[in-house]
Short mmCIF file of C-alpha atoms in Angstrom, two decimals:
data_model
loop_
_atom_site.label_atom_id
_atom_site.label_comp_id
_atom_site.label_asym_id
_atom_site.label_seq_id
_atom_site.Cartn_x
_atom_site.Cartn_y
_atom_site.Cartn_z
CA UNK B 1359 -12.96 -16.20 8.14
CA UNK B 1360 -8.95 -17.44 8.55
CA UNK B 1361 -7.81 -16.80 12.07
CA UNK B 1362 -10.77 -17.51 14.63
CA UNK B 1363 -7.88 -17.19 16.51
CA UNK B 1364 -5.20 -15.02 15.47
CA UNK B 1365 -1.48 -16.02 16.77
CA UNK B 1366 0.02 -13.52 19.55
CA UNK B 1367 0.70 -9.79 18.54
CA UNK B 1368 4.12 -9.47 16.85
CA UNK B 1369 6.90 -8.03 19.05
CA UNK B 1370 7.65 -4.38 19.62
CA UNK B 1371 11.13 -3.87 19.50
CA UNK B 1372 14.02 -2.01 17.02
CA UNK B 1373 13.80 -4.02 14.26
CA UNK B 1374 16.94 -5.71 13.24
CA UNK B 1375 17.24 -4.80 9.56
CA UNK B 1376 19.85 -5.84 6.88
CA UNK B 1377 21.27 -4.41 3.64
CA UNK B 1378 18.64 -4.96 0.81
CA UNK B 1379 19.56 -2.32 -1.10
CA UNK B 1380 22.92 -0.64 -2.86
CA UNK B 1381 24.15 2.51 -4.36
CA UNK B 1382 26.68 1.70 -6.63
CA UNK B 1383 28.73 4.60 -8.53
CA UNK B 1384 31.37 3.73 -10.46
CA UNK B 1385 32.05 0.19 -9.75
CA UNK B 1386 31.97 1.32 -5.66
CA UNK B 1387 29.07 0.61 -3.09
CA UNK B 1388 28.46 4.44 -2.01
CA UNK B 1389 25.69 3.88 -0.16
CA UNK B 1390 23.60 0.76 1.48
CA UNK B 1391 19.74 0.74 2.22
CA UNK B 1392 18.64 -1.32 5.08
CA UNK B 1393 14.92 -2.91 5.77
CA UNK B 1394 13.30 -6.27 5.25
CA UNK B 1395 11.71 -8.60 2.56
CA UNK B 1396 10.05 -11.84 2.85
CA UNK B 1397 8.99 -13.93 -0.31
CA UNK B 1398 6.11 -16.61 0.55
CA UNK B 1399 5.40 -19.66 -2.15
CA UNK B 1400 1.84 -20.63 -3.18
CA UNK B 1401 1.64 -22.51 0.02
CA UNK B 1402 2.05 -19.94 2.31
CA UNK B 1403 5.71 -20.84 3.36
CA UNK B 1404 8.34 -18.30 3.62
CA UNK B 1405 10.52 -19.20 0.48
CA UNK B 1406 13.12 -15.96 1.44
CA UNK B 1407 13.99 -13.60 4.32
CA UNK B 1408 16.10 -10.63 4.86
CA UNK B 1409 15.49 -8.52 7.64
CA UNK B 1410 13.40 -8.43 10.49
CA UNK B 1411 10.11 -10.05 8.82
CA UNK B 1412 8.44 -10.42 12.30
CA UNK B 1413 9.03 -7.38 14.33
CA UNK B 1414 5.82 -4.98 15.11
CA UNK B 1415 5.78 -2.24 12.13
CA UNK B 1416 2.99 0.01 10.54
CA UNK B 1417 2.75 -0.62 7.20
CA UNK B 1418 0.79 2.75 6.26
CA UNK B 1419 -0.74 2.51 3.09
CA UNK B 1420 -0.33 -0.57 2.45
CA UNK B 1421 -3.20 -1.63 4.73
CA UNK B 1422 -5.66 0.05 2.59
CA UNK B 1423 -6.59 -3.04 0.55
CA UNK B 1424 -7.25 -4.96 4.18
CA UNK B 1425 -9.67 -1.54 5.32
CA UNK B 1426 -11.49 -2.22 2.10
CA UNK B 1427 -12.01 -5.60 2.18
CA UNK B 1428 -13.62 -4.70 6.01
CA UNK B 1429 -16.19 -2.20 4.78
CA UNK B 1430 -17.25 -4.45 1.87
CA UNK B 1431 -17.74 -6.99 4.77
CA UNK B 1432 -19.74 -4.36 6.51
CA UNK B 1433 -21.98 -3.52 3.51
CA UNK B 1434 -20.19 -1.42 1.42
CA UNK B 1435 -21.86 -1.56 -2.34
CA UNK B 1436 -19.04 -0.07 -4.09
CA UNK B 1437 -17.18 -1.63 -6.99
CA UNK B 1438 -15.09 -1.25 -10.08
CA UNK B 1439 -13.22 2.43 -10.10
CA UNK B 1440 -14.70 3.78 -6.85
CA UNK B 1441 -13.75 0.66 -5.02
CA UNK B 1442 -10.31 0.60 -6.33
CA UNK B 1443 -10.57 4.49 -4.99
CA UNK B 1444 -11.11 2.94 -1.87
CA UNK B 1445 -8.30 1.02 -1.26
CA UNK B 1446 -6.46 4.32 -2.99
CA UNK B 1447 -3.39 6.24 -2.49
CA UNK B 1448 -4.20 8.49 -5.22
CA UNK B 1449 -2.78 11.07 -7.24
CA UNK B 1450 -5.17 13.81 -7.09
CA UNK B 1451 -5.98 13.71 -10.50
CA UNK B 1452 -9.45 15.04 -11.22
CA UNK B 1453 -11.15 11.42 -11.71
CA UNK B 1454 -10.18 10.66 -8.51
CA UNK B 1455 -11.91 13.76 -7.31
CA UNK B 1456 -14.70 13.29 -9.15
CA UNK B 1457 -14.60 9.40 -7.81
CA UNK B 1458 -14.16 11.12 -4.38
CA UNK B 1459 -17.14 13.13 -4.70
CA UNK B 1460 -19.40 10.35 -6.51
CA UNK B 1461 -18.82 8.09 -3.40
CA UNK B 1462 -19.83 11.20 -0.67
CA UNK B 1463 -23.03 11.47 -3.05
CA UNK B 1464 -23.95 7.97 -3.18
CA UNK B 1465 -23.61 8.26 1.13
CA UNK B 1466 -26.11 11.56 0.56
CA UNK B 1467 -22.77 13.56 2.32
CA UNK B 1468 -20.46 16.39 1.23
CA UNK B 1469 -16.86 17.22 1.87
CA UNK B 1470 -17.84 19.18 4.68
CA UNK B 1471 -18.64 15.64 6.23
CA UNK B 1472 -15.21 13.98 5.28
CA UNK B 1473 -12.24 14.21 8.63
CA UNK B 1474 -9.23 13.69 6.80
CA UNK B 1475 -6.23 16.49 6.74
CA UNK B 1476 -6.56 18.99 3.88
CA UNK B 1477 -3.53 18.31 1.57
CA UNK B 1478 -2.60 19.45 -1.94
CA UNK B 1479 -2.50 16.68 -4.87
CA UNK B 1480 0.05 13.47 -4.13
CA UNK B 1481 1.45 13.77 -7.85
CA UNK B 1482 4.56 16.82 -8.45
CA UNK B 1483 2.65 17.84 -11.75
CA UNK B 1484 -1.15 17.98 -10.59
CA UNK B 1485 -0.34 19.76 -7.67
CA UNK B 1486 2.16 22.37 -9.56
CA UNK B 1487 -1.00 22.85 -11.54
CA UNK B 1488 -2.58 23.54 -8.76
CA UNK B 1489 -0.48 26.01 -7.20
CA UNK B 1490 -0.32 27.82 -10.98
CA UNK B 1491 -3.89 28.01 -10.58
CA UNK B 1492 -4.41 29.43 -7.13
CA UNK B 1493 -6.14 26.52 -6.11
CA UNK B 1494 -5.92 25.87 -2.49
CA UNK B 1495 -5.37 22.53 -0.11
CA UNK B 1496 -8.43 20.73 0.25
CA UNK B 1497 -10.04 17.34 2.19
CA UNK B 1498 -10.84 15.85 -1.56
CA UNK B 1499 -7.30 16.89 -3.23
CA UNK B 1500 -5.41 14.74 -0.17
CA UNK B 1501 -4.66 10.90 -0.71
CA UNK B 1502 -7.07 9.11 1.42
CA UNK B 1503 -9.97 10.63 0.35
CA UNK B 1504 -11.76 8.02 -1.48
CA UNK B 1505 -10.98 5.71 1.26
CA UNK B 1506 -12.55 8.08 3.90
CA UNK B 1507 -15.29 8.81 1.74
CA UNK B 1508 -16.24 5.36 1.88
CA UNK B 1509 -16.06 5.10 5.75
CA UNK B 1510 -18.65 7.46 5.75
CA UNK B 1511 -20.43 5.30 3.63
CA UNK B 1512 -20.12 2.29 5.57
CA UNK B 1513 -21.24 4.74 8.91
CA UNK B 1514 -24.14 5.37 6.83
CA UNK B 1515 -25.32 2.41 5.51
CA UNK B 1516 -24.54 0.84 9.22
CA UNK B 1517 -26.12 3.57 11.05
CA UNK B 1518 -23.18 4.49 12.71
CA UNK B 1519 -22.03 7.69 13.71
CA UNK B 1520 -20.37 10.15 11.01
CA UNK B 1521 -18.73 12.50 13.46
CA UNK B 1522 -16.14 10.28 15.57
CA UNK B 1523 -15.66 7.44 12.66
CA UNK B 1524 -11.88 8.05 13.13
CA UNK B 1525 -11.78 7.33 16.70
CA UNK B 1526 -10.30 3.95 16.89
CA UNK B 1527 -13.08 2.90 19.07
CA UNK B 1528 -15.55 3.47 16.64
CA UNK B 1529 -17.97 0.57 15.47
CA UNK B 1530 -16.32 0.90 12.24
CA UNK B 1531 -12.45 0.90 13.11
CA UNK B 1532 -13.20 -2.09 15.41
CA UNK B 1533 -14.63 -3.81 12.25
CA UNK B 1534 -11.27 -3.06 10.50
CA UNK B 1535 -9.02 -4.03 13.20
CA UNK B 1536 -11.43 -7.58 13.05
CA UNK B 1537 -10.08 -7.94 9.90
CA UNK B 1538 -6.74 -6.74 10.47
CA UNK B 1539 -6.09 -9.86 12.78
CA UNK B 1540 -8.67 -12.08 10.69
CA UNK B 1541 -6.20 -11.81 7.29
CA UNK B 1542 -3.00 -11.58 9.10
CA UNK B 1543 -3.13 -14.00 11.48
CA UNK B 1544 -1.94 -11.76 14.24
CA UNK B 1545 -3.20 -9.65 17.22
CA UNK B 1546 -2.76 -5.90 16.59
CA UNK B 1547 0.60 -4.70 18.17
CA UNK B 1548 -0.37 -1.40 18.36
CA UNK B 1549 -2.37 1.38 17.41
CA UNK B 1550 -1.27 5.16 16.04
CA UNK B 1551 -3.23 7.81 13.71
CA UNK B 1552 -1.61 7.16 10.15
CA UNK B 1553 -1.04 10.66 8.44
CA UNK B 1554 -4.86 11.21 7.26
CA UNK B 1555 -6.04 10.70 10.69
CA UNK B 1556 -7.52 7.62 10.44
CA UNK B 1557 -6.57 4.59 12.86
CA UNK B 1558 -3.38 2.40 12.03
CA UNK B 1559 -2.91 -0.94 12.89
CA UNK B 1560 0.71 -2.15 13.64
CA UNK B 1561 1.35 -5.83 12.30
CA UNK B 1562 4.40 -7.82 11.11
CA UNK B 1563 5.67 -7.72 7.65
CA UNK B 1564 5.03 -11.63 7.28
CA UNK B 1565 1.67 -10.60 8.58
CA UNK B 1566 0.97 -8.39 6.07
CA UNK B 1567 2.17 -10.35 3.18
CA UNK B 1568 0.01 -13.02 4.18
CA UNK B 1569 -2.74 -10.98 4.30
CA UNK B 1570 -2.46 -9.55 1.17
CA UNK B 1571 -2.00 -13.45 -0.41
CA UNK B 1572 -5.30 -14.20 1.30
CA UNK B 1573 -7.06 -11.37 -0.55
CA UNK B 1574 -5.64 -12.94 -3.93
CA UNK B 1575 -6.40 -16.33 -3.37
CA UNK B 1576 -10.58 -15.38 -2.04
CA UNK B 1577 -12.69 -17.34 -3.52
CA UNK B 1578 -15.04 -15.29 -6.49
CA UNK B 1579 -17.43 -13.07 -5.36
CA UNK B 1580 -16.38 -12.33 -1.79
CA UNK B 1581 -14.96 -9.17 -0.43
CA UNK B 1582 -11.49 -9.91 -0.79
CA UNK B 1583 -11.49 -10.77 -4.38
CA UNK B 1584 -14.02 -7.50 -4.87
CA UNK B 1585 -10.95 -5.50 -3.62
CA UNK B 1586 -8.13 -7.27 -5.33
CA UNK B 1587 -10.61 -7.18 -9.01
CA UNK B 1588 -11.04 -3.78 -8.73
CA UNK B 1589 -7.90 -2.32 -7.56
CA UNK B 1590 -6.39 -4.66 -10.78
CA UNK B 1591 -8.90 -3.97 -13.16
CA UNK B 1592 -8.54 -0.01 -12.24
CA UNK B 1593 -4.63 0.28 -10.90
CA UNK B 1594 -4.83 4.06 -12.40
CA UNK B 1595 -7.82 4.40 -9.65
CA UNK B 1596 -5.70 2.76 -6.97
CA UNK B 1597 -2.67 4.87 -7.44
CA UNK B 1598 -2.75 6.90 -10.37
CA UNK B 1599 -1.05 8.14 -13.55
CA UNK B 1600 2.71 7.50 -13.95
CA UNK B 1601 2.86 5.50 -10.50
CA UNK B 1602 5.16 2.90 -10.17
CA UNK B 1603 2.69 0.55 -8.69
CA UNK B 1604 -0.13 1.02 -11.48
CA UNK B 1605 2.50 0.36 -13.96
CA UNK B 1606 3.30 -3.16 -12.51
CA UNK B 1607 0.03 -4.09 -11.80
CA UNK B 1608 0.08 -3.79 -15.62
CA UNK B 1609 3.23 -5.33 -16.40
CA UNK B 1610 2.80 -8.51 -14.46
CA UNK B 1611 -1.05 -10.21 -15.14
CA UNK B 1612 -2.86 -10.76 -11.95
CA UNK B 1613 -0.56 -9.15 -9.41
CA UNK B 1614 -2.05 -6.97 -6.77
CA UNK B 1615 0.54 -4.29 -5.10
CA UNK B 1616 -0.41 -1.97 -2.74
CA UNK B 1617 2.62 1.14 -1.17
CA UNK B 1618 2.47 2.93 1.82
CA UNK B 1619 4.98 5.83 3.26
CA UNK B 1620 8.11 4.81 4.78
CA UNK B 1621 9.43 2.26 1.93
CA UNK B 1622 6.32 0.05 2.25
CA UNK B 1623 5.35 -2.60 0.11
CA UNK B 1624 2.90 -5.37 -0.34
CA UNK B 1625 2.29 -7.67 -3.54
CA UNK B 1626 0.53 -10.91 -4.44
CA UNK B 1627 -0.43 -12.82 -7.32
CA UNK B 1628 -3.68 -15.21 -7.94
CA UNK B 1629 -1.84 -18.32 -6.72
CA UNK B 1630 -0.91 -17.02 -3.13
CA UNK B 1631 3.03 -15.91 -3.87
CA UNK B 1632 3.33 -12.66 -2.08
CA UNK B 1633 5.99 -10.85 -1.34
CA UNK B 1634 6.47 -7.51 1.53
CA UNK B 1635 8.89 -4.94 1.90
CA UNK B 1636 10.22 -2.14 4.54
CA UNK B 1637 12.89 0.32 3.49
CA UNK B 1638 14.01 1.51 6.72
CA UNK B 1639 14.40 4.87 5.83
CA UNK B 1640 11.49 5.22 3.41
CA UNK B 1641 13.36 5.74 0.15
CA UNK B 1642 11.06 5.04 -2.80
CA UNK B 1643 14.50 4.67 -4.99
CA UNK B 1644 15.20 1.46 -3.12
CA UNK B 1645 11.48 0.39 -2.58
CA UNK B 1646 10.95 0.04 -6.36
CA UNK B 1647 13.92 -2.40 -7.22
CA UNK B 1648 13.76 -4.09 -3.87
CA UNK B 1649 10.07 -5.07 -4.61
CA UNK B 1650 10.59 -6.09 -8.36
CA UNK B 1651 13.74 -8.49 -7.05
CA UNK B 1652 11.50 -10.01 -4.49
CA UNK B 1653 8.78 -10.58 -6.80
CA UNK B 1654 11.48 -12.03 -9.29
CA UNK B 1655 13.05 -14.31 -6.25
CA UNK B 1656 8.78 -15.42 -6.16
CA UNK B 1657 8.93 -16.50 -9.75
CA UNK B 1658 7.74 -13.61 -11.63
CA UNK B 1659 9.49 -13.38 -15.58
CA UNK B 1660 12.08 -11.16 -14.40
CA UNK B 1661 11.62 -10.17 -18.13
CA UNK B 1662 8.24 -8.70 -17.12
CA UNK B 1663 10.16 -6.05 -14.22
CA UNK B 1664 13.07 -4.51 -16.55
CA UNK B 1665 11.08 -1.27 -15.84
CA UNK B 1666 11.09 -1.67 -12.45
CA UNK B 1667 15.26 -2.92 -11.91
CA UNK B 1668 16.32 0.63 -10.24
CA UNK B 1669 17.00 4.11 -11.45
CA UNK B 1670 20.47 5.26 -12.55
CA UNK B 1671 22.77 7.48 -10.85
CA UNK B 1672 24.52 10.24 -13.03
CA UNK B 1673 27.38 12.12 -13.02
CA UNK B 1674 27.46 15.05 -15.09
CA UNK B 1675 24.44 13.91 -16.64
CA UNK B 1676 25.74 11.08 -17.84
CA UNK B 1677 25.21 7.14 -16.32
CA UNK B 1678 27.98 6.13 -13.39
CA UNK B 1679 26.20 3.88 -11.57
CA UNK B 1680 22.78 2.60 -9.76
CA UNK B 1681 20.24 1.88 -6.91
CA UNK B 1682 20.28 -2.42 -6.90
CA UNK B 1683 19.18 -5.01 -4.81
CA UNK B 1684 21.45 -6.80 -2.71
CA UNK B 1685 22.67 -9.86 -3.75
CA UNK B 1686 21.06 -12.18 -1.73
CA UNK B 1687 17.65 -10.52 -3.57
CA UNK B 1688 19.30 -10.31 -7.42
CA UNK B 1689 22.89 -12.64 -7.74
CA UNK B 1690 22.57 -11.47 -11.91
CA UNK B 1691 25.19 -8.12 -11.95
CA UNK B 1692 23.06 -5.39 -13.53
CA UNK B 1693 25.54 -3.60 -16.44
CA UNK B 1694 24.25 -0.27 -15.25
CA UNK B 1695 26.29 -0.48 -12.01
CA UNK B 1696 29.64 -1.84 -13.87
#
């Protein structure tokens, strides 16, 4: 355990964010994306801050890894693919249906048993399969569904009931919210329904980065480093195909990321570097160079994120400019933006 007793609940208030992000078209700053970042060394210090890094926020999916490593606390036997399905914002691709379903049978329960929304597949070209096919929204097709199969599991295995385990009350979501404050550091600020229906927990961003470092820096064999093995070992199974985040758990060796809606993200390598980011108004465009920077400002090869520097903005169809990090994230002038 880390915080037998967590520091005070971060602040709710309108969070005071700064320019992290640019739109540059031809050689003029068009548009400017505001949020947060916060870079921590190996020792836990914060090494870089833009932002509001300690204001109350909900990071969305990016608490999935933390709601793992709380039902492997609680029991939970799963490993490998199905518990990097767990910690999942997946595509919808048929393994992680399949993974989906394998977990429900394991728990002896269908997907008549399972309480998240009905949704159609996360990824543009499963899901217009899907509607080619006539194939229809379902419980198993929507992105939390590996991680809500395996709250039933948990319920199971605990003996806990399988009807309300969504009310934040529940034996299980109290577990969670132990280990919510446990890895952060921090009381909960507040509580909401995330979009699946299950409970969220409100932290800082510095909370969550830190949590996230703590899950990389477990000792073998525990819970956290179950989660953070898994979700590395299968990134495909904690995201899915063509996802940014799967692609730079497999460009940078050892780094665990984890996204969530709204321009969330959380990353952190074996050694305890982490980095977090908010996008205040949830564009993925700036998430995915915002992140890479950060990561590059931690140490990473920035040789290692060329994939990840920002997408290019056209005019007729040909390059004029680009999303890029501020330069208080990146100070090297990217060409694409000259």
């Amino acid at each position: 355990m880390y915080s037998s007793s967590p520091a005070d609940a971060p602040l709710v208030r309108e969070p005071v964010h700064a320019p992290v992000a640019h739109l540059i078209r031809g050689g003029i700053v068009e548009g400017i994306h505001y949020g947060s970042v916060v870079v921590l060394g190996a020792d836990g210090e914060i090494q870089l801050q833009l932002g509001d890094i300690e204001a109350a926020f909900y990071p969305r999916s990016a608490l999935k890894p933390l709601q793992a490593v709380a039902m492997v606390r609680a029991g939970l036997p799963l490993d490998g693919e199905l518990l990097s399905l767990t910690a999942a914002s997946h595509s919808g691709e048929e393994r992680h249906l399949a993974g989906s379903r394998r977990i429900l049978e394991l728990a002896g329960l269908t997907e008549g048993h399972l309480r998240n929304v009905t949704d159609m597949p996360f990824d543009p070209v499963v899901r217009d399969a899907w509607v080619r096919e006539g194939r229809m929204p379902s419980r198993l097709a929507q992105n939390c569904s590996g991680k809500h199969a395996a709250m039933l599991y948990t319920c199971m295995l605990n003996g806990w009931s399988l009807e309300d385990y969504l009310d934040p009350g529940h034996p299980l979501q109290q577990a969670v919210a132990e280990i919510v404050e446990d890895l952060t550091g921090q009381r909960i600020a507040r509580v909401t329904v995330d979009g699946c229906g299950a409970p969220l927990f409100s932290v800082s961003l510095h909370g969550l980065a830190r949590a996230t470092a703590r899950i990389t820096t477990a000792a073998p064999g525990t819970p956290e480093a179950q989660v953070a093995d898994a979700m590395r070992e299968h990134a495909e199974m904690a995201s899915g195909s063509g996802r940014d985040v799967a692609a730079l758990m497999r460009a940078v060796p050892g780094l665990l990321t984890k996204d969530g809606f709204e321009g969330v993200q959380v990353a952190a390598l074996p050694d305890g570097r982490a980095v977090a980011v908010k996008i205040s108004d949830g564009a993925n465009r700036a998430r995915v160079p915002v992140a890479a920077a950060a990561l590059a400002r931690a140490g990473v090869d920035p040789e290692l994120l060329t994939e990840f520097a920002g997408e290019q903005l056209l005019g007729g169809g040909e390059p004029v400019g680009c999303v890029r990090p501020v330069r208080a994230l990146d100070p090297v002038p990217s060409t694409a933006c000259v």
